[in-house]
Amino acid sequence: EPEVTQTPSHQVTQMGQEVILRCVPISNHLYFYWYRQILGQKVEFLVSFYNNEISEKSEIFDDQFSVERPDGSNFTLKIRSTKLEDSAMYFCASSPLDTQYFGPGTRLTVL
Amino acid sequence: KQEVTQIPAALSVPEGENLVLNCSFTDSAIYNLQWFRQDPGKGLTSLLLIQSSQREQTSGRLNASLDKSSGRSTLYIAASQPGDSATYLCAVRAGNNRKLIWGLGTSLAVNP
């Protein structure tokens, strides 16, 4: 059964550094998403992407964040200058229409 | 602003018991509701999706119901097994946008 995959599974970075989190959505899915979950808190929506552009973004998704679908299969989330509060589990998801299917997540630790 | 609440926060039951997990949302104008399972340190596995026009959905031992007017959904797990131990999350999609708004989850422990 097709799955959403994410790499790396764990990323440790220094505050102020740039990180790129990578995702391979399920092929033939049309919609792509990034969410994050800070330890002990609710999952939070970051951004949705459709037809090669952002369709919606949350207040969290400020100028430090960007998304890209560089080659028709990968979907990336870039954080330009990481902050301590960016430490979280980042989940990528894709959907053909309604049901969203999630990857295993990338645990980002900012020191 | 849509808020999603899940009660109880934690639940421990003996194996074989039938159980109900609750999810409530403040704005009844939802498009659909999705139930997920999260194992410790792992991703989010979709269990069931209920459209706003539906009353319930079933998958194996799982049955999810939706009462949009009262802002409630329940996830019924029949004949629970230790392998059902996980955190169960509900998430609602509101209106035309596709973002999911999440509850904090119910942590379920099924004891052999």
mmCIF file of N, CA, C and O in Angstrom, chain B residues 8-21 37-40 61 77 79-88 105-112:
data_model
loop_
_atom_site.group_PDB
_atom_site.id
_atom_site.type_symbol
_atom_site.label_atom_id
_atom_site.label_comp_id
_atom_site.label_asym_id
_atom_site.label_seq_id
_atom_site.Cartn_x
_atom_site.Cartn_y
_atom_site.Cartn_z
ATOM 1 N N PRO B 8 -12.177 11.035 27.420
ATOM 2 C CA PRO B 8 -11.218 11.482 28.417
ATOM 3 C C PRO B 8 -9.833 11.684 27.829
ATOM 4 O O PRO B 8 -9.588 11.288 26.693
ATOM 5 N N ALA B 9 -8.934 12.258 28.586
ATOM 6 C CA ALA B 9 -7.563 12.434 28.105
ATOM 7 C C ALA B 9 -6.818 11.110 28.110
ATOM 8 O O ALA B 9 -5.937 10.875 27.284
ATOM 9 N N ALA B 10 -7.188 10.242 29.040
ATOM 10 C CA ALA B 10 -6.547 8.930 29.128
ATOM 11 C C ALA B 10 -7.575 7.917 29.579
ATOM 12 O O ALA B 10 -8.512 8.241 30.318
ATOM 13 N N LEU B 11 -7.375 6.686 29.134
ATOM 14 C CA LEU B 11 -8.323 5.614 29.436
ATOM 15 C C LEU B 11 -7.556 4.305 29.504
ATOM 16 O O LEU B 11 -6.723 4.015 28.633
ATOM 17 N N SER B 12 -7.840 3.533 30.553
ATOM 18 C CA SER B 12 -7.198 2.232 30.708
ATOM 19 C C SER B 12 -8.297 1.197 30.898
ATOM 20 O O SER B 12 -9.144 1.352 31.787
ATOM 21 N N VAL B 13 -8.300 0.167 30.062
ATOM 22 C CA VAL B 13 -9.360 -0.839 30.109
ATOM 23 C C VAL B 13 -8.748 -2.226 30.016
ATOM 24 O O VAL B 13 -7.643 -2.397 29.476
ATOM 25 N N PRO B 14 -9.478 -3.224 30.515
ATOM 26 C CA PRO B 14 -9.007 -4.599 30.329
ATOM 27 C C PRO B 14 -9.320 -5.079 28.920
ATOM 28 O O PRO B 14 -10.284 -4.625 28.274
ATOM 29 N N GLU B 15 -8.520 -5.988 28.454
ATOM 30 C CA GLU B 15 -8.718 -6.557 27.131
ATOM 31 C C GLU B 15 -10.129 -7.127 26.986
ATOM 32 O O GLU B 15 -10.680 -7.714 27.915
ATOM 33 N N GLY B 16 -10.704 -6.933 25.812
ATOM 34 C CA GLY B 16 -12.029 -7.475 25.539
ATOM 35 C C GLY B 16 -13.168 -6.500 25.767
ATOM 36 O O GLY B 16 -14.288 -6.736 25.308
ATOM 37 N N GLU B 17 -12.871 -5.404 26.449
ATOM 38 C CA GLU B 17 -13.934 -4.442 26.747
ATOM 39 C C GLU B 17 -14.271 -3.608 25.517
ATOM 40 O O GLU B 17 -13.396 -3.269 24.710
ATOM 41 N N ASN B 18 -15.557 -3.265 25.405
ATOM 42 C CA ASN B 18 -15.983 -2.302 24.383
ATOM 43 C C ASN B 18 -15.813 -0.904 24.973
ATOM 44 O O ASN B 18 -16.070 -0.696 26.158
ATOM 45 N N LEU B 19 -15.405 0.054 24.165
ATOM 46 C CA LEU B 19 -15.167 1.382 24.716
ATOM 47 C C LEU B 19 -15.542 2.468 23.726
ATOM 48 O O LEU B 19 -15.628 2.243 22.512
ATOM 49 N N VAL B 20 -15.751 3.653 24.280
ATOM 50 C CA VAL B 20 -16.158 4.810 23.486
ATOM 51 C C VAL B 20 -15.237 5.979 23.782
ATOM 52 O O VAL B 20 -15.015 6.328 24.949
ATOM 53 N N LEU B 21 -14.710 6.563 22.735
ATOM 54 C CA LEU B 21 -13.907 7.777 22.848
ATOM 55 C C LEU B 21 -14.733 8.940 22.298
ATOM 56 O O LEU B 21 -15.444 8.791 21.299
ATOM 57 N N ARG B 37 -5.055 7.403 14.592
ATOM 58 C CA ARG B 37 -4.343 6.711 15.650
ATOM 59 C C ARG B 37 -2.880 7.145 15.590
ATOM 60 O O ARG B 37 -2.306 7.281 14.509
ATOM 61 N N GLN B 38 -2.293 7.385 16.779
ATOM 62 C CA GLN B 38 -0.885 7.748 16.852
ATOM 63 C C GLN B 38 -0.200 6.858 17.861
ATOM 64 O O GLN B 38 -0.546 6.859 19.040
ATOM 65 N N ASP B 39 0.767 6.093 17.396
ATOM 66 C CA ASP B 39 1.586 5.286 18.293
ATOM 67 C C ASP B 39 2.757 6.135 18.776
ATOM 68 O O ASP B 39 3.193 7.052 18.069
ATOM 69 N N PRO B 40 3.300 5.854 19.956
ATOM 70 C CA PRO B 40 4.344 6.709 20.534
ATOM 71 C C PRO B 40 5.491 6.973 19.574
ATOM 72 O O PRO B 40 6.086 6.035 19.028
ATOM 73 N N ARG B 61 -13.518 -3.427 13.683
ATOM 74 C CA ARG B 61 -14.051 -3.272 15.047
ATOM 75 C C ARG B 61 -14.294 -1.812 15.427
ATOM 76 O O ARG B 61 -14.682 -1.518 16.554
ATOM 77 N N ILE B 77 -14.864 1.304 19.911
ATOM 78 C CA ILE B 77 -13.949 0.201 19.637
ATOM 79 C C ILE B 77 -14.519 -1.046 20.299
ATOM 80 O O ILE B 77 -14.698 -1.075 21.530
ATOM 81 N N ALA B 79 -14.523 -4.998 21.431
ATOM 82 C CA ALA B 79 -13.627 -6.096 21.826
ATOM 83 C C ALA B 79 -12.166 -5.665 21.786
ATOM 84 O O ALA B 79 -11.360 -6.195 21.017
ATOM 85 N N SER B 80 -11.837 -4.700 22.622
ATOM 86 C CA SER B 80 -10.511 -4.092 22.570
ATOM 87 C C SER B 80 -9.395 -5.125 22.785
ATOM 88 O O SER B 80 -9.572 -6.134 23.502
ATOM 89 N N GLN B 81 -8.243 -4.846 22.162
ATOM 90 C CA GLN B 81 -7.074 -5.723 22.235
ATOM 91 C C GLN B 81 -5.863 -4.897 22.659
ATOM 92 O O GLN B 81 -5.830 -3.693 22.438
ATOM 93 N N PRO B 82 -4.864 -5.534 23.249
ATOM 94 C CA PRO B 82 -3.657 -4.775 23.630
ATOM 95 C C PRO B 82 -3.047 -3.994 22.475
ATOM 96 O O PRO B 82 -2.498 -2.911 22.670
ATOM 97 N N GLY B 83 -3.167 -4.507 21.270
ATOM 98 C CA GLY B 83 -2.652 -3.807 20.097
ATOM 99 C C GLY B 83 -3.394 -2.520 19.759
ATOM 100 O O GLY B 83 -2.921 -1.740 18.934
ATOM 101 N N ASP B 84 -4.528 -2.308 20.408
ATOM 102 C CA ASP B 84 -5.267 -1.056 20.210
ATOM 103 C C ASP B 84 -4.683 0.082 21.049
ATOM 104 O O ASP B 84 -5.093 1.233 20.905
ATOM 105 N N SER B 85 -3.750 -0.246 21.931
ATOM 106 C CA SER B 85 -3.153 0.778 22.791
ATOM 107 C C SER B 85 -2.424 1.809 21.936
ATOM 108 O O SER B 85 -1.530 1.471 21.157
ATOM 109 N N ALA B 86 -2.824 3.056 22.062
ATOM 110 C CA ALA B 86 -2.296 4.153 21.247
ATOM 111 C C ALA B 86 -3.020 5.417 21.682
ATOM 112 O O ALA B 86 -3.907 5.374 22.532
ATOM 113 N N THR B 87 -2.651 6.535 21.072
ATOM 114 C CA THR B 87 -3.407 7.770 21.252
ATOM 115 C C THR B 87 -4.325 7.948 20.053
ATOM 116 O O THR B 87 -3.897 7.780 18.912
ATOM 117 N N TYR B 88 -5.580 8.248 20.328
ATOM 118 C CA TYR B 88 -6.583 8.422 19.276
ATOM 119 C C TYR B 88 -6.927 9.903 19.176
ATOM 120 O O TYR B 88 -7.289 10.537 20.170
ATOM 121 N N GLY B 105 -6.315 14.469 21.853
ATOM 122 C CA GLY B 105 -6.239 13.020 21.830
ATOM 123 C C GLY B 105 -6.648 12.354 23.128
ATOM 124 O O GLY B 105 -6.688 12.980 24.194
ATOM 125 N N THR B 106 -6.976 11.088 23.013
ATOM 126 C CA THR B 106 -7.217 10.214 24.155
ATOM 127 C C THR B 106 -6.173 9.111 24.115
ATOM 128 O O THR B 106 -6.050 8.408 23.105
ATOM 129 N N SER B 107 -5.420 8.994 25.201
ATOM 130 C CA SER B 107 -4.404 7.953 25.304
ATOM 131 C C SER B 107 -5.048 6.690 25.855
ATOM 132 O O SER B 107 -5.531 6.678 26.991
ATOM 133 N N LEU B 108 -5.088 5.655 25.050
ATOM 134 C CA LEU B 108 -5.764 4.412 25.415
ATOM 135 C C LEU B 108 -4.747 3.334 25.747
ATOM 136 O O LEU B 108 -3.801 3.093 24.972
ATOM 137 N N ALA B 109 -4.959 2.687 26.879
ATOM 138 C CA ALA B 109 -4.152 1.519 27.256
ATOM 139 C C ALA B 109 -5.099 0.344 27.434
ATOM 140 O O ALA B 109 -6.047 0.429 28.226
ATOM 141 N N VAL B 110 -4.867 -0.714 26.688
ATOM 142 C CA VAL B 110 -5.661 -1.936 26.816
ATOM 143 C C VAL B 110 -4.777 -2.986 27.465
ATOM 144 O O VAL B 110 -3.756 -3.392 26.914
ATOM 145 N N ASN B 111 -5.183 -3.406 28.636
ATOM 146 C CA ASN B 111 -4.341 -4.296 29.441
ATOM 147 C C ASN B 111 -4.714 -5.755 29.235
ATOM 148 O O ASN B 111 -5.878 -6.111 29.301
ATOM 149 N N PRO B 112 -3.696 -6.597 29.009
ATOM 150 C CA PRO B 112 -3.991 -8.027 28.789
ATOM 151 C C PRO B 112 -4.509 -8.689 30.063
ATOM 152 O O PRO B 112 -4.262 -8.241 31.175
#
